[in-house]
DNA sequence: CATGATGTCTGACTTTAGTCAGGTATCTCC
DNA sequence: GGAGATACCTGACTAAAGTCAGACATCATG
């Protein structure tokens, strides 16, 4: 009852029945699950028929029939794609949007129901984030994104909050050398966000300078995604981007209150060097030649 | 992407596909899922046909046919029950045990696969325990059990470990007034373990004394089960048991390093009283008249 | 513009899951 | 020992999901 595998299997049993309950509530709308799934895929923004078929793992004959049944119900309409008349696009009609909203309400109610039972919802959510990240690990994508976009701003907010918790003296961005967003856009640098199924779970910035090197800044991995070696993936991607931009020398600063970061740098070919800036927060400085 | 409901739904998507993958691997053994589920229920020790049917939510006709198909495969045999020849018992044949072991191996491999990907398996397991407890909350059973049985000993071990972490000076059972197991068995007292689908997640002892009162001891709730108001359920059950045993006065001691416990007692009718023993660990003492 | 590849659709089929109405043997209780 | 309840089984049925082959229009390419 206590070995790791039994604990995972207990977890499996628990979530299987919770997931089954959602399916049952979907059936309550009087439509087979297959059709409901297609409708929801379209509602969530997928419109290319082949893509939906692929996403849901359906045979093309079955897919075609499900689309027809949704069309007969007046919930969707399909059109040939303009650039390739063999392919079809599906979109919701007004009635379809209403029906999709009803499914969304069921999903939201189920999610709410789980949270409402629990007096420590934040702990429950953190556990769910952790598991979702672990299970979709291979589907985490690293994307170059605007350092001032919504995803980047979210990551940076979490990053600063965590520094505030971990530094004895707290952390105030305005006292740190806040890199100009321009320095983290191509061609001077870049900003990479790790996304797991819509949720940003990590980031890193590559900041161009005029001193013959570029700096790695703002490396952050969400607590829920720790243990997945995402930090290393982010660093690898940044180094690749730097090489691509013709950068030959990288530097970074960090703090000994973040031991896991220091360990990562040391184990991936970074060399400790003397202080190279006057930022008040860092006390460790590294360099790596590409 | 960041509101609680979206996070729950991201979690749902992640586990749905993981669960689906396990079903698919089960299908790889060339048997429909319905039959596989019945075989596994029997392998896990369920033998009464009506009980299995109930557990899996199957129609009696369907159940009968699934049993027949497993029998035709030579994996199970069924017999009338000795005390009631209408009812049937199913058990695995030698070939059935082999086949069951193969399914177990698939389940274990899936569980292992999830754990192996993660460099911080203990954090992942804790998150799974938390979620499994939250989802099966209404199925947590409170059972009077032997205070020296495996489940009780597990709970007490976790309890002592936690006190060790939370008391500044640590915790050494031998220095505390360790209640005699006899005092926590009927008719002098009792010991209650909360079980969630095989996993013990909380306990409490009622210890009889010869001083005109009984004591509540060893109230513990697993970290994974906090937020479910299990502490209160355990206390209610203990008070019920005490009343049943004719006990009119309850006392307990606790420590201000466990604020959530003190809060629970205060909010459920306990009154703070002066020290009534010389145990070195507690610094708070309560009493409740039933 | 002919050829082969691609994307979708249709018809014919199978498997799985599930429902429902009896039927039979057995049990409980008067 | 008979009446009614209970547990399981069987036959007949339906719905849903999925498979497969071939048809058809459209596209890319030489």
Coordinates of C-alpha atoms (C1' of nucleotides) in Angstrom, one line a residue:
Chain A
X1 CA 0.0 0.0 0.0
X2 CA 3.0 2.3 0.5
X3 CA 5.4 1.6 -2.3
X4 CA 5.7 4.2 -5.0
X5 CA 4.0 2.1 -7.7
X6 CA 1.0 1.4 -5.5
X7 CA 0.7 5.1 -4.8
X8 CA 0.7 5.9 -8.5
X9 CA -1.9 3.3 -9.1
X10 CA -4.1 4.6 -6.4
X11 CA -3.8 8.0 -8.0
X12 CA -4.8 6.4 -11.4
X13 CA -7.9 4.8 -9.9
X14 CA -8.9 8.1 -8.3
X15 CA -8.6 10.2 -11.4
X16 CA -10.1 7.5 -13.7
X17 CA -13.4 7.7 -11.8
X18 CA -13.3 11.5 -11.8
X19 CA -12.7 11.7 -15.5
X20 CA -15.5 9.1 -16.1
X21 CA -17.9 11.3 -14.2
X22 CA -17.2 14.2 -16.6
X23 CA -17.8 11.9 -19.6
X24 CA -21.2 10.9 -18.0
X25 CA -22.1 14.6 -17.6
X26 CA -21.2 15.2 -21.2
X27 CA -23.6 12.4 -22.2
X28 CA -26.3 14.2 -20.4
X29 CA -26.5 16.6 -23.4
X30 CA -28.0 13.8 -25.5
X31 CA -25.1 13.4 -27.9
X32 CA -22.6 10.5 -28.1
X33 CA -19.2 11.3 -26.8
X34 CA -17.5 11.1 -30.2
X35 CA -19.7 13.9 -31.5
X36 CA -19.3 15.9 -28.3
X37 CA -15.5 15.6 -28.6
X38 CA -15.5 16.9 -32.1
X39 CA -17.8 19.8 -31.2
X40 CA -15.5 20.7 -28.4
X41 CA -12.4 20.5 -30.5
X42 CA -13.9 23.0 -32.9
X43 CA -15.1 25.2 -30.1
X44 CA -11.6 25.3 -28.7
X45 CA -10.4 26.8 -32.0
X46 CA -9.4 23.8 -34.1
X47 CA -11.0 24.2 -37.5
X48 CA -8.9 22.2 -39.9
X49 CA -10.7 18.8 -40.3
X50 CA -7.5 16.8 -40.7
X51 CA -6.0 18.4 -37.6
X52 CA -9.0 17.5 -35.5
X53 CA -9.0 14.0 -36.8
X54 CA -5.4 13.7 -35.9
X55 CA -5.8 15.2 -32.5
X56 CA -8.7 12.9 -31.6
X57 CA -7.2 9.9 -33.3
X58 CA -10.2 9.2 -35.5
X59 CA -10.6 7.3 -38.7
X60 CA -11.4 9.5 -41.6
X61 CA -14.7 7.7 -42.3
X62 CA -15.8 8.1 -38.7
X63 CA -14.7 11.7 -38.6
X64 CA -16.7 12.5 -41.7
X65 CA -19.9 10.9 -40.2
X66 CA -19.5 12.8 -36.9
X67 CA -19.1 16.1 -38.8
X68 CA -22.2 15.2 -40.8
X69 CA -24.2 14.5 -37.7
X70 CA -23.1 17.9 -36.1
X71 CA -24.0 19.6 -39.3
X72 CA -27.5 18.0 -39.4
X73 CA -28.0 19.2 -35.9
X74 CA -27.2 22.7 -37.1
X75 CA -24.2 23.1 -34.8
X76 CA -21.4 23.5 -37.3
X77 CA -20.8 24.3 -40.9
X78 CA -18.0 23.1 -43.0
X79 CA -16.4 24.8 -46.0
X80 CA -13.6 23.9 -48.4
X81 CA -10.4 25.7 -47.6
X82 CA -9.6 28.5 -50.0
X83 CA -6.0 27.5 -50.6
X84 CA -6.8 23.8 -51.1
X85 CA -10.3 22.8 -51.9
X86 CA -9.7 19.2 -50.9
X87 CA -9.3 20.1 -47.3
X88 CA -12.3 21.3 -45.2
X89 CA -12.6 23.8 -42.4
X90 CA -15.3 23.5 -39.7
X91 CA -16.7 26.3 -37.6
X92 CA -19.5 26.6 -35.1
X93 CA -22.8 28.2 -36.0
X94 CA -24.6 30.4 -33.5
X95 CA -26.4 27.3 -32.1
X96 CA -23.1 25.5 -32.0
X97 CA -21.6 28.2 -29.9
X98 CA -24.5 27.9 -27.5
X99 CA -24.1 24.2 -27.3
X100 CA -20.3 24.5 -26.9
X101 CA -20.8 26.9 -24.1
X102 CA -23.0 24.4 -22.3
X103 CA -20.2 21.8 -22.5
X104 CA -17.8 24.4 -21.2
X105 CA -20.1 25.1 -18.3
X106 CA -20.1 21.4 -17.4
X107 CA -16.3 21.2 -17.5
X108 CA -16.0 24.3 -15.4
X109 CA -18.6 23.1 -12.9
X110 CA -16.7 19.8 -12.5
X111 CA -13.4 21.7 -12.0
X112 CA -15.1 24.0 -9.5
X113 CA -16.7 21.1 -7.7
X114 CA -13.3 19.5 -7.1
X115 CA -11.8 22.8 -5.8
X116 CA -14.8 23.7 -3.7
X117 CA -14.5 20.6 -1.6
X118 CA -11.1 21.5 -0.6
X119 CA -10.2 24.1 2.0
X120 CA -6.7 24.5 0.7
X121 CA -7.3 25.0 -3.0
X122 CA -3.9 26.5 -3.7
X123 CA -2.1 23.3 -2.5
X124 CA -4.4 21.2 -4.6
X125 CA -3.8 23.4 -7.7
X126 CA -0.1 23.2 -7.2
X127 CA -0.3 19.4 -7.0
X128 CA -2.3 19.4 -10.2
X129 CA 0.1 21.7 -12.0
X130 CA 3.0 19.4 -10.9
X131 CA 1.3 16.3 -12.2
X132 CA 0.1 17.8 -15.4
X133 CA 3.6 19.0 -16.1
X134 CA 5.1 15.6 -15.4
X135 CA 2.6 13.8 -17.6
X136 CA 2.9 16.2 -20.5
X137 CA 6.6 16.5 -20.2
X138 CA 7.3 15.4 -23.7
X139 CA 4.8 17.9 -25.0
X140 CA 6.4 20.9 -23.4
X141 CA 7.3 23.3 -26.2
X142 CA 10.0 26.0 -26.1
X143 CA 8.9 29.1 -27.9
X144 CA 10.7 32.3 -28.7
X145 CA 8.3 34.9 -27.5
X146 CA 8.1 38.6 -27.0
X147 CA 9.7 39.5 -23.6
X148 CA 6.8 41.9 -23.0
X149 CA 4.0 39.5 -24.1
X150 CA 1.5 38.1 -21.6
X151 CA 3.3 34.7 -21.2
X152 CA 6.7 36.4 -20.6
X153 CA 5.3 38.9 -18.1
X154 CA 3.6 36.1 -16.2
X155 CA 6.9 34.1 -16.0
X156 CA 8.8 37.2 -14.9
X157 CA 6.2 38.0 -12.2
X158 CA 6.5 34.6 -10.8
X159 CA 10.3 34.8 -11.0
X160 CA 10.5 38.0 -9.1
X161 CA 8.1 36.8 -6.5
X162 CA 10.3 33.7 -5.9
X163 CA 13.5 35.8 -5.6
X164 CA 11.6 37.9 -3.1
X165 CA 10.9 34.8 -1.0
X166 CA 14.4 33.3 -1.4
X167 CA 16.6 36.3 -0.9
X168 CA 17.0 37.2 2.8
X169 CA 16.8 40.9 1.9
X170 CA 13.9 40.4 -0.6
X171 CA 14.0 41.5 -4.2
X172 CA 13.1 44.7 -5.9
X173 CA 13.3 44.7 -9.7
X174 CA 13.9 48.4 -9.9
X175 CA 17.2 48.0 -8.0
X176 CA 18.4 45.2 -10.3
X177 CA 19.8 45.9 -13.8
X178 CA 16.5 45.2 -15.5
X179 CA 17.4 44.3 -19.1
X180 CA 15.8 46.3 -21.8
X181 CA 13.3 44.2 -23.7
X182 CA 15.0 45.4 -26.9
X183 CA 18.1 43.5 -25.8
X184 CA 16.1 40.3 -25.6
X185 CA 14.7 40.4 -29.1
X186 CA 16.4 39.2 -32.3
X187 CA 18.9 40.0 -33.6
X188 CA 20.4 41.2 -30.3
X189 CA 19.1 38.4 -28.2
X190 CA 15.9 36.4 -27.6
X191 CA 13.4 35.3 -24.9
X192 CA 12.3 31.7 -24.7
X193 CA 9.1 30.6 -22.8
X194 CA 8.4 26.9 -22.0
X195 CA 4.7 26.2 -22.5
X196 CA 3.0 23.0 -21.3
X197 CA -0.5 22.8 -22.8
X198 CA -1.2 26.5 -22.6
X199 CA 0.5 27.1 -19.2
X200 CA 3.8 28.9 -19.2
X201 CA 6.1 26.9 -16.9
X202 CA 9.5 28.4 -17.5
X203 CA 11.5 31.0 -19.3
X204 CA 15.0 32.3 -20.0
X205 CA 16.3 35.5 -21.6
X206 CA 19.3 36.0 -23.8
X207 CA 20.4 39.6 -23.6
X208 CA 22.7 41.1 -26.2
X209 CA 25.3 43.6 -25.0
X210 CA 27.9 45.8 -26.7
X211 CA 30.7 44.3 -24.6
X212 CA 31.6 41.3 -26.8
X213 CA 29.4 38.8 -24.9
X214 CA 25.7 38.1 -24.3
X215 CA 24.1 37.5 -21.0
X216 CA 21.7 34.8 -19.8
X217 CA 19.0 36.4 -17.7
X218 CA 15.8 35.4 -15.9
X219 CA 16.1 31.7 -16.0
X220 CA 13.1 30.4 -14.2
X221 CA 11.3 27.1 -13.9
X222 CA 7.8 26.9 -12.3
X223 CA 7.8 24.9 -9.0
X224 CA 5.3 22.6 -10.7
X225 CA 7.8 21.8 -13.4
X226 CA 10.9 21.1 -11.3
X227 CA 12.4 17.7 -11.6
X228 CA 11.8 17.6 -15.3
X229 CA 15.2 18.9 -16.3
X230 CA 13.5 21.8 -17.9
X231 CA 16.2 24.2 -16.8
X232 CA 18.7 22.3 -18.8
X233 CA 16.5 22.3 -21.8
X234 CA 16.0 26.0 -21.6
X235 CA 19.7 26.6 -21.3
X236 CA 20.5 24.3 -24.2
X237 CA 17.9 26.2 -26.4
X238 CA 19.4 29.5 -25.4
X239 CA 22.9 28.4 -26.3
X240 CA 21.6 27.2 -29.6
X241 CA 20.0 30.5 -30.3
X242 CA 23.2 32.3 -29.3
X243 CA 25.3 30.3 -31.7
X244 CA 22.8 31.0 -34.4
X245 CA 23.1 34.7 -33.7
X246 CA 26.9 34.5 -34.0
X247 CA 27.5 35.0 -30.2
X248 CA 30.7 33.4 -29.1
X249 CA 30.8 34.2 -25.4
X250 CA 28.1 34.0 -22.7
X251 CA 28.0 35.4 -19.2
X252 CA 25.5 35.2 -16.4
X253 CA 25.2 36.2 -12.8
X254 CA 23.3 34.4 -10.0
X255 CA 23.0 34.1 -6.3
X256 CA 24.2 31.4 -3.9
X257 CA 20.7 31.4 -2.4
X258 CA 19.7 29.6 -5.6
X259 CA 21.9 26.5 -5.3
X260 CA 20.1 24.4 -7.9
X261 CA 20.9 27.1 -10.5
X262 CA 24.6 27.2 -9.6
X263 CA 24.7 23.4 -9.8
X264 CA 23.2 23.4 -13.2
X265 CA 25.7 25.9 -14.6
X266 CA 28.7 24.1 -13.1
X267 CA 27.5 20.7 -14.6
X268 CA 27.0 22.2 -18.1
X269 CA 30.4 23.7 -18.8
X270 CA 30.1 27.1 -17.2
X271 CA 33.2 28.5 -15.5
X272 CA 33.0 30.8 -12.5
X273 CA 34.6 34.2 -13.1
X274 CA 35.0 37.4 -11.1
X275 CA 32.2 39.9 -10.7
X276 CA 31.6 41.7 -14.0
X277 CA 28.8 44.1 -13.0
X278 CA 27.6 46.1 -10.1
X279 CA 24.1 44.6 -9.7
X280 CA 23.5 44.4 -5.9
X281 CA 21.8 41.0 -6.0
X282 CA 24.1 38.4 -7.6
X283 CA 27.2 37.1 -5.8
X284 CA 28.2 34.4 -8.3
X285 CA 29.3 35.0 -11.9
X286 CA 29.8 32.6 -14.7
X287 CA 31.1 32.5 -18.3
X288 CA 30.9 30.0 -21.1
X289 CA 32.6 30.0 -24.5
X290 CA 30.5 28.5 -27.3
Chain B
X1 CA -4.6 30.1 -18.7
X2 CA -4.0 30.9 -15.1
X3 CA -7.3 30.9 -13.3
X4 CA -8.0 27.9 -11.0
X5 CA -10.6 26.3 -13.3
X6 CA -8.2 26.4 -16.3
X7 CA -5.5 24.8 -14.2
X8 CA -7.9 22.0 -13.1
X9 CA -8.9 21.5 -16.7
X10 CA -5.3 21.3 -17.9
X11 CA -4.8 18.7 -15.2
X12 CA -7.8 16.8 -16.5
X13 CA -6.5 16.8 -20.0
X14 CA -3.2 15.5 -18.9
X15 CA -4.5 12.6 -16.9
X16 CA -7.1 11.7 -19.4
X17 CA -4.5 11.0 -22.0
X18 CA -2.3 9.1 -19.5
X19 CA -5.3 7.0 -18.4
X20 CA -6.2 6.4 -22.1
X21 CA -2.7 5.2 -22.8
X22 CA -3.0 2.5 -20.0
X23 CA -6.3 1.3 -21.5
X24 CA -4.7 1.0 -24.9
X25 CA -1.9 -1.0 -23.4
X26 CA -4.5 -3.3 -21.8
X27 CA -6.1 -3.8 -25.2
X28 CA -2.8 -5.0 -26.5
X29 CA -3.4 -8.2 -24.7
X30 CA -6.1 -9.0 -27.2
X31 CA -9.1 -8.9 -24.9
X32 CA -11.9 -6.2 -24.7
X33 CA -11.6 -3.8 -21.8
X34 CA -14.7 -5.1 -20.1
X35 CA -13.3 -8.6 -19.8
X36 CA -9.9 -7.3 -18.7
X37 CA -11.6 -5.3 -16.0
X38 CA -13.4 -8.3 -14.7
X39 CA -10.3 -10.4 -14.8
X40 CA -8.4 -7.8 -12.9
X41 CA -11.1 -7.4 -10.3
X42 CA -10.9 -11.1 -9.6
X43 CA -7.1 -11.0 -9.5
X44 CA -7.3 -8.3 -7.0
X45 CA -9.2 -10.6 -4.6
X46 CA -12.8 -9.9 -5.4
X47 CA -14.5 -13.3 -5.9
X48 CA -18.2 -12.8 -5.2
X49 CA -19.8 -12.2 -8.6
X50 CA -22.5 -9.8 -7.4
X51 CA -19.8 -7.7 -5.7
X52 CA -17.7 -7.5 -8.8
X53 CA -20.8 -6.6 -10.8
X54 CA -21.6 -3.9 -8.3
X55 CA -18.0 -2.6 -8.2
X56 CA -17.7 -2.3 -12.0
X57 CA -21.3 -1.1 -12.4
X58 CA -22.2 -3.8 -14.9
X59 CA -25.6 -5.2 -15.9
X60 CA -26.1 -8.8 -14.7
X61 CA -26.5 -10.1 -18.2
X62 CA -23.4 -8.4 -19.4
X63 CA -21.5 -9.6 -16.4
X64 CA -22.6 -13.2 -17.0
X65 CA -21.4 -13.1 -20.6
X66 CA -18.0 -11.6 -19.6
X67 CA -17.5 -14.4 -17.0
X68 CA -18.4 -16.9 -19.7
X69 CA -15.9 -15.5 -22.1
X70 CA -13.1 -15.6 -19.5
X71 CA -14.2 -19.1 -18.6
X72 CA -14.0 -20.2 -22.3
X73 CA -10.5 -18.7 -22.4
X74 CA -9.6 -20.9 -19.4
X75 CA -8.7 -18.0 -17.2
X76 CA -11.2 -18.3 -14.5
X77 CA -13.5 -20.9 -13.0
X78 CA -16.8 -20.2 -11.2
X79 CA -18.5 -22.2 -8.5
X80 CA -21.7 -21.9 -6.5
X81 CA -21.1 -20.6 -3.1
X82 CA -21.4 -23.2 -0.4
X83 CA -23.7 -21.3 1.9
X84 CA -26.0 -20.1 -1.0
X85 CA -26.0 -22.0 -4.2
X86 CA -27.6 -19.2 -6.1
X87 CA -24.6 -17.0 -5.7
X88 CA -21.4 -17.7 -7.6
X89 CA -17.7 -17.2 -6.7
X90 CA -15.1 -16.7 -9.4
X91 CA -11.4 -17.5 -9.1
X92 CA -8.4 -17.4 -11.3
X93 CA -7.0 -20.6 -12.8
X94 CA -3.3 -21.1 -13.2
X95 CA -3.5 -19.5 -16.7
X96 CA -5.7 -16.7 -15.3
X97 CA -3.0 -15.9 -12.7
X98 CA -0.4 -15.7 -15.5
X99 CA -2.6 -13.4 -17.5
X100 CA -3.5 -11.2 -14.5
X101 CA 0.2 -10.9 -13.7
X102 CA 0.7 -9.6 -17.3
X103 CA -1.9 -6.9 -16.7
X104 CA -0.3 -6.1 -13.4
X105 CA 3.1 -5.7 -15.2
X106 CA 1.5 -3.3 -17.6
X107 CA 0.0 -1.2 -14.8
X108 CA 3.3 -1.2 -12.9
X109 CA 5.3 -0.3 -16.0
X110 CA 3.0 2.7 -16.6
X111 CA 3.4 3.8 -13.0
X112 CA 7.1 3.3 -13.2
X113 CA 7.3 5.1 -16.4
X114 CA 5.8 8.2 -14.9
X115 CA 8.1 8.1 -11.9
X116 CA 11.2 7.4 -13.8
X117 CA 10.9 10.5 -16.0
X118 CA 10.9 12.6 -12.9
X119 CA 14.0 13.4 -10.9
X120 CA 12.0 14.4 -7.8
X121 CA 9.8 11.3 -7.5
X122 CA 8.9 12.0 -3.9
X123 CA 7.4 15.4 -4.7
X124 CA 5.4 13.8 -7.6
X125 CA 4.1 11.0 -5.3
X126 CA 3.1 13.5 -2.6
X127 CA 1.1 15.5 -5.2
X128 CA -0.6 12.3 -6.4
X129 CA -1.5 11.3 -2.8
X130 CA -2.9 14.8 -2.3
X131 CA -5.1 14.6 -5.4
X132 CA -6.2 11.0 -4.9
X133 CA -7.2 11.9 -1.4
X134 CA -9.1 15.0 -2.6
X135 CA -10.9 13.1 -5.3
X136 CA -11.9 10.1 -3.2
X137 CA -12.7 12.3 -0.2
X138 CA -16.2 10.9 0.1
X139 CA -14.9 7.4 0.0
X140 CA -12.5 7.8 3.0
X141 CA -13.5 5.3 5.6
X142 CA -12.8 5.5 9.3
X143 CA -12.0 2.1 10.8
X144 CA -11.4 1.0 14.3
X145 CA -8.2 -0.9 14.1
X146 CA -5.6 -2.5 16.3
X147 CA -3.1 0.2 17.5
X148 CA -0.3 -2.3 16.8
X149 CA -1.4 -3.3 13.3
X150 CA 0.4 -2.4 10.1
X151 CA -1.8 0.6 9.3
X152 CA -1.6 2.1 12.8
X153 CA 2.1 1.6 13.0
X154 CA 2.5 3.3 9.6
X155 CA 0.4 6.3 10.8
X156 CA 2.3 6.6 14.0
X157 CA 5.7 6.5 12.3
X158 CA 4.6 9.3 10.0
X159 CA 3.2 11.2 13.0
X160 CA 6.4 10.9 15.1
X161 CA 8.5 12.0 12.0
X162 CA 6.4 15.0 11.6
X163 CA 6.7 16.0 15.3
X164 CA 10.4 15.6 14.9
X165 CA 10.4 18.1 12.1
X166 CA 8.0 20.6 13.7
X167 CA 9.3 20.7 17.3
X168 CA 12.4 22.8 17.6
X169 CA 14.0 20.3 20.0
X170 CA 12.9 17.3 17.9
X171 CA 10.8 14.5 19.2
X172 CA 11.8 11.2 20.8
X173 CA 8.9 8.8 21.5
X174 CA 10.6 7.2 24.4
X175 CA 10.7 10.5 26.3
X176 CA 6.9 11.0 25.8
X177 CA 4.2 9.2 27.7
X178 CA 3.7 6.5 25.1
X179 CA 0.3 5.1 25.7
X180 CA 0.0 1.4 26.2
X181 CA -1.7 -0.2 23.2
X182 CA -4.0 -2.0 25.7
X183 CA -5.4 1.4 26.7
X184 CA -6.4 2.1 23.1
X185 CA -8.4 -1.1 22.6
X186 CA -12.0 -1.7 23.6
X187 CA -13.4 -1.5 26.2
X188 CA -10.8 0.9 27.6
X189 CA -10.4 3.0 24.5
X190 CA -10.0 2.6 20.7
X191 CA -7.8 3.5 17.8
X192 CA -9.3 4.8 14.5
X193 CA -7.5 4.8 11.2
X194 CA -8.8 6.8 8.1
X195 CA -8.3 4.8 5.0
X196 CA -8.6 6.2 1.5
X197 CA -8.6 3.3 -1.1
X198 CA -6.0 1.2 0.8
X199 CA -3.8 4.1 1.9
X200 CA -3.9 5.1 5.6
X201 CA -4.2 8.9 5.7
X202 CA -5.0 9.7 9.3
X203 CA -5.4 8.3 12.7
X204 CA -6.4 9.1 16.3
X205 CA -6.3 7.1 19.5
X206 CA -8.7 7.2 22.5
X207 CA -6.8 6.1 25.5
X208 CA -8.6 4.9 28.6
X209 CA -7.2 6.0 32.0
X210 CA -8.1 5.2 35.6
X211 CA -8.5 8.9 36.5
X212 CA -12.1 9.4 35.5
X213 CA -11.4 10.7 32.0
X214 CA -10.1 9.4 28.7
X215 CA -7.4 11.0 26.6
X216 CA -7.3 11.7 22.9
X217 CA -3.8 10.8 21.6
X218 CA -1.9 10.7 18.3
X219 CA -4.3 12.7 16.1
X220 CA -2.6 12.8 12.8
X221 CA -3.6 13.7 9.2
X222 CA -1.3 12.9 6.3
X223 CA -0.1 16.0 4.5
X224 CA -1.8 14.7 1.4
X225 CA -5.1 14.7 3.2
X226 CA -5.0 18.2 4.7
X227 CA -7.8 20.5 3.7
X228 CA -10.4 17.8 3.7
X229 CA -11.5 18.4 7.2
X230 CA -10.4 14.9 8.1
X231 CA -9.2 16.0 11.5
X232 CA -12.6 17.0 12.5
X233 CA -14.1 13.8 11.2
X234 CA -11.6 11.8 13.2
X235 CA -12.4 13.8 16.3
X236 CA -16.1 13.4 15.8
X237 CA -15.7 9.6 15.4
X238 CA -13.6 9.4 18.6
X239 CA -16.1 11.3 20.6
X240 CA -18.9 9.1 19.3
X241 CA -16.8 6.0 20.3
X242 CA -16.2 7.6 23.8
X243 CA -19.8 8.2 24.4
X244 CA -20.6 4.6 23.3
X245 CA -18.0 3.4 25.9
X246 CA -19.7 5.5 28.6
X247 CA -16.9 8.0 28.8
X248 CA -18.1 11.4 30.1
X249 CA -14.9 13.5 30.1
X250 CA -12.1 13.8 27.6
X251 CA -8.7 15.4 27.9
X252 CA -5.8 15.9 25.5
X253 CA -2.5 17.7 25.4
X254 CA -0.9 19.3 22.4
X255 CA 1.8 21.8 21.5
X256 CA 1.6 25.3 20.3
X257 CA 4.0 24.4 17.4
X258 CA 0.9 22.7 15.9
X259 CA -1.4 25.6 15.6
X260 CA -3.9 23.9 13.3
X261 CA -4.6 21.3 16.0
X262 CA -5.2 24.0 18.7
X263 CA -7.5 25.8 16.3
X264 CA -9.5 22.6 15.7
X265 CA -9.9 21.9 19.4
X266 CA -11.0 25.5 20.2
X267 CA -13.6 25.5 17.4
X268 CA -15.1 22.2 18.5
X269 CA -16.0 22.9 22.1
X270 CA -12.7 22.1 23.8
X271 CA -11.8 24.2 26.8
X272 CA -8.2 25.0 27.7
X273 CA -7.2 23.7 31.2
X274 CA -4.0 23.7 33.3
X275 CA -1.3 21.1 32.7
X276 CA -2.5 17.7 33.9
X277 CA 0.6 15.6 33.2
X278 CA 4.4 15.9 33.2
X279 CA 5.0 14.9 29.6
X280 CA 7.9 17.2 28.4
X281 CA 6.5 17.9 24.9
X282 CA 3.0 19.4 25.3
X283 CA 2.4 23.0 26.4
X284 CA -1.3 23.2 25.8
X285 CA -4.0 21.2 27.6
X286 CA -7.7 20.8 26.8
X287 CA -10.8 19.2 28.2
X288 CA -14.2 18.5 26.8
X289 CA -17.3 17.2 28.6
X290 CA -19.5 14.9 26.5
Chain C
dC1 C1' -2.5 18.0 -69.6
dA2 C1' -1.8 13.3 -67.9
dT3 C1' -0.4 11.0 -63.6
dG4 C1' -0.1 9.9 -59.1
dA5 C1' -0.9 11.7 -54.5
dT6 C1' -4.0 13.7 -51.2
dG7 C1' -8.3 14.8 -48.4
dT8 C1' -12.9 13.7 -47.8
dC9 C1' -17.0 11.0 -48.3
dT10 C1' -20.0 6.8 -48.6
dG11 C1' -21.5 2.1 -48.0
dA12 C1' -20.9 -2.2 -45.9
dC13 C1' -19.2 -4.4 -42.2
dT14 C1' -17.5 -5.8 -37.2
dT15 C1' -16.8 -5.4 -32.3
dT16 C1' -17.9 -3.8 -27.9
dA17 C1' -21.0 -2.2 -24.5
dG18 C1' -25.1 -2.0 -22.8
dT19 C1' -30.4 -2.9 -22.1
dC20 C1' -34.4 -5.7 -21.2
dA21 C1' -37.6 -9.4 -20.7
dG22 C1' -38.2 -13.7 -19.5
dG23 C1' -36.3 -18.4 -17.6
dT24 C1' -34.4 -21.5 -14.0
dA25 C1' -32.5 -22.9 -9.7
dT26 C1' -32.2 -21.8 -5.0
dC27 C1' -33.2 -19.5 -0.8
dT28 C1' -36.2 -17.7 3.1
dC29 C1' -40.1 -17.7 5.7
dC30 C1' -44.6 -18.6 6.9
Chain D
dG1 C1' -44.2 -27.7 1.4
dG2 C1' -45.6 -23.6 -1.1
dA3 C1' -45.1 -18.4 -2.1
dG4 C1' -42.4 -15.0 -3.1
dA5 C1' -37.7 -13.2 -3.3
dT6 C1' -33.1 -13.6 -5.0
dA7 C1' -29.0 -14.6 -8.1
dC8 C1' -27.6 -15.8 -12.2
dC9 C1' -28.3 -17.0 -17.1
dT10 C1' -30.0 -16.7 -22.0
dG11 C1' -31.8 -14.6 -26.1
dA12 C1' -33.0 -10.6 -28.7
dC13 C1' -32.1 -6.2 -29.3
dT14 C1' -29.8 -1.3 -29.8
dA15 C1' -26.2 2.3 -29.9
dA16 C1' -21.7 3.7 -30.4
dA17 C1' -17.2 3.2 -32.1
dG18 C1' -14.3 1.8 -35.3
dT19 C1' -12.5 -0.6 -39.8
dC20 C1' -12.0 -1.0 -44.7
dA21 C1' -12.5 -0.5 -49.6
dG22 C1' -13.6 2.2 -53.1
dA23 C1' -15.4 6.7 -55.2
dC24 C1' -14.6 11.4 -56.2
dA25 C1' -12.7 15.9 -56.5
dT26 C1' -8.6 18.5 -56.2
dC27 C1' -3.8 19.3 -56.0
dA28 C1' 1.3 19.1 -57.4
dT29 C1' 4.5 17.9 -60.8
dG30 C1' 6.8 16.5 -64.8

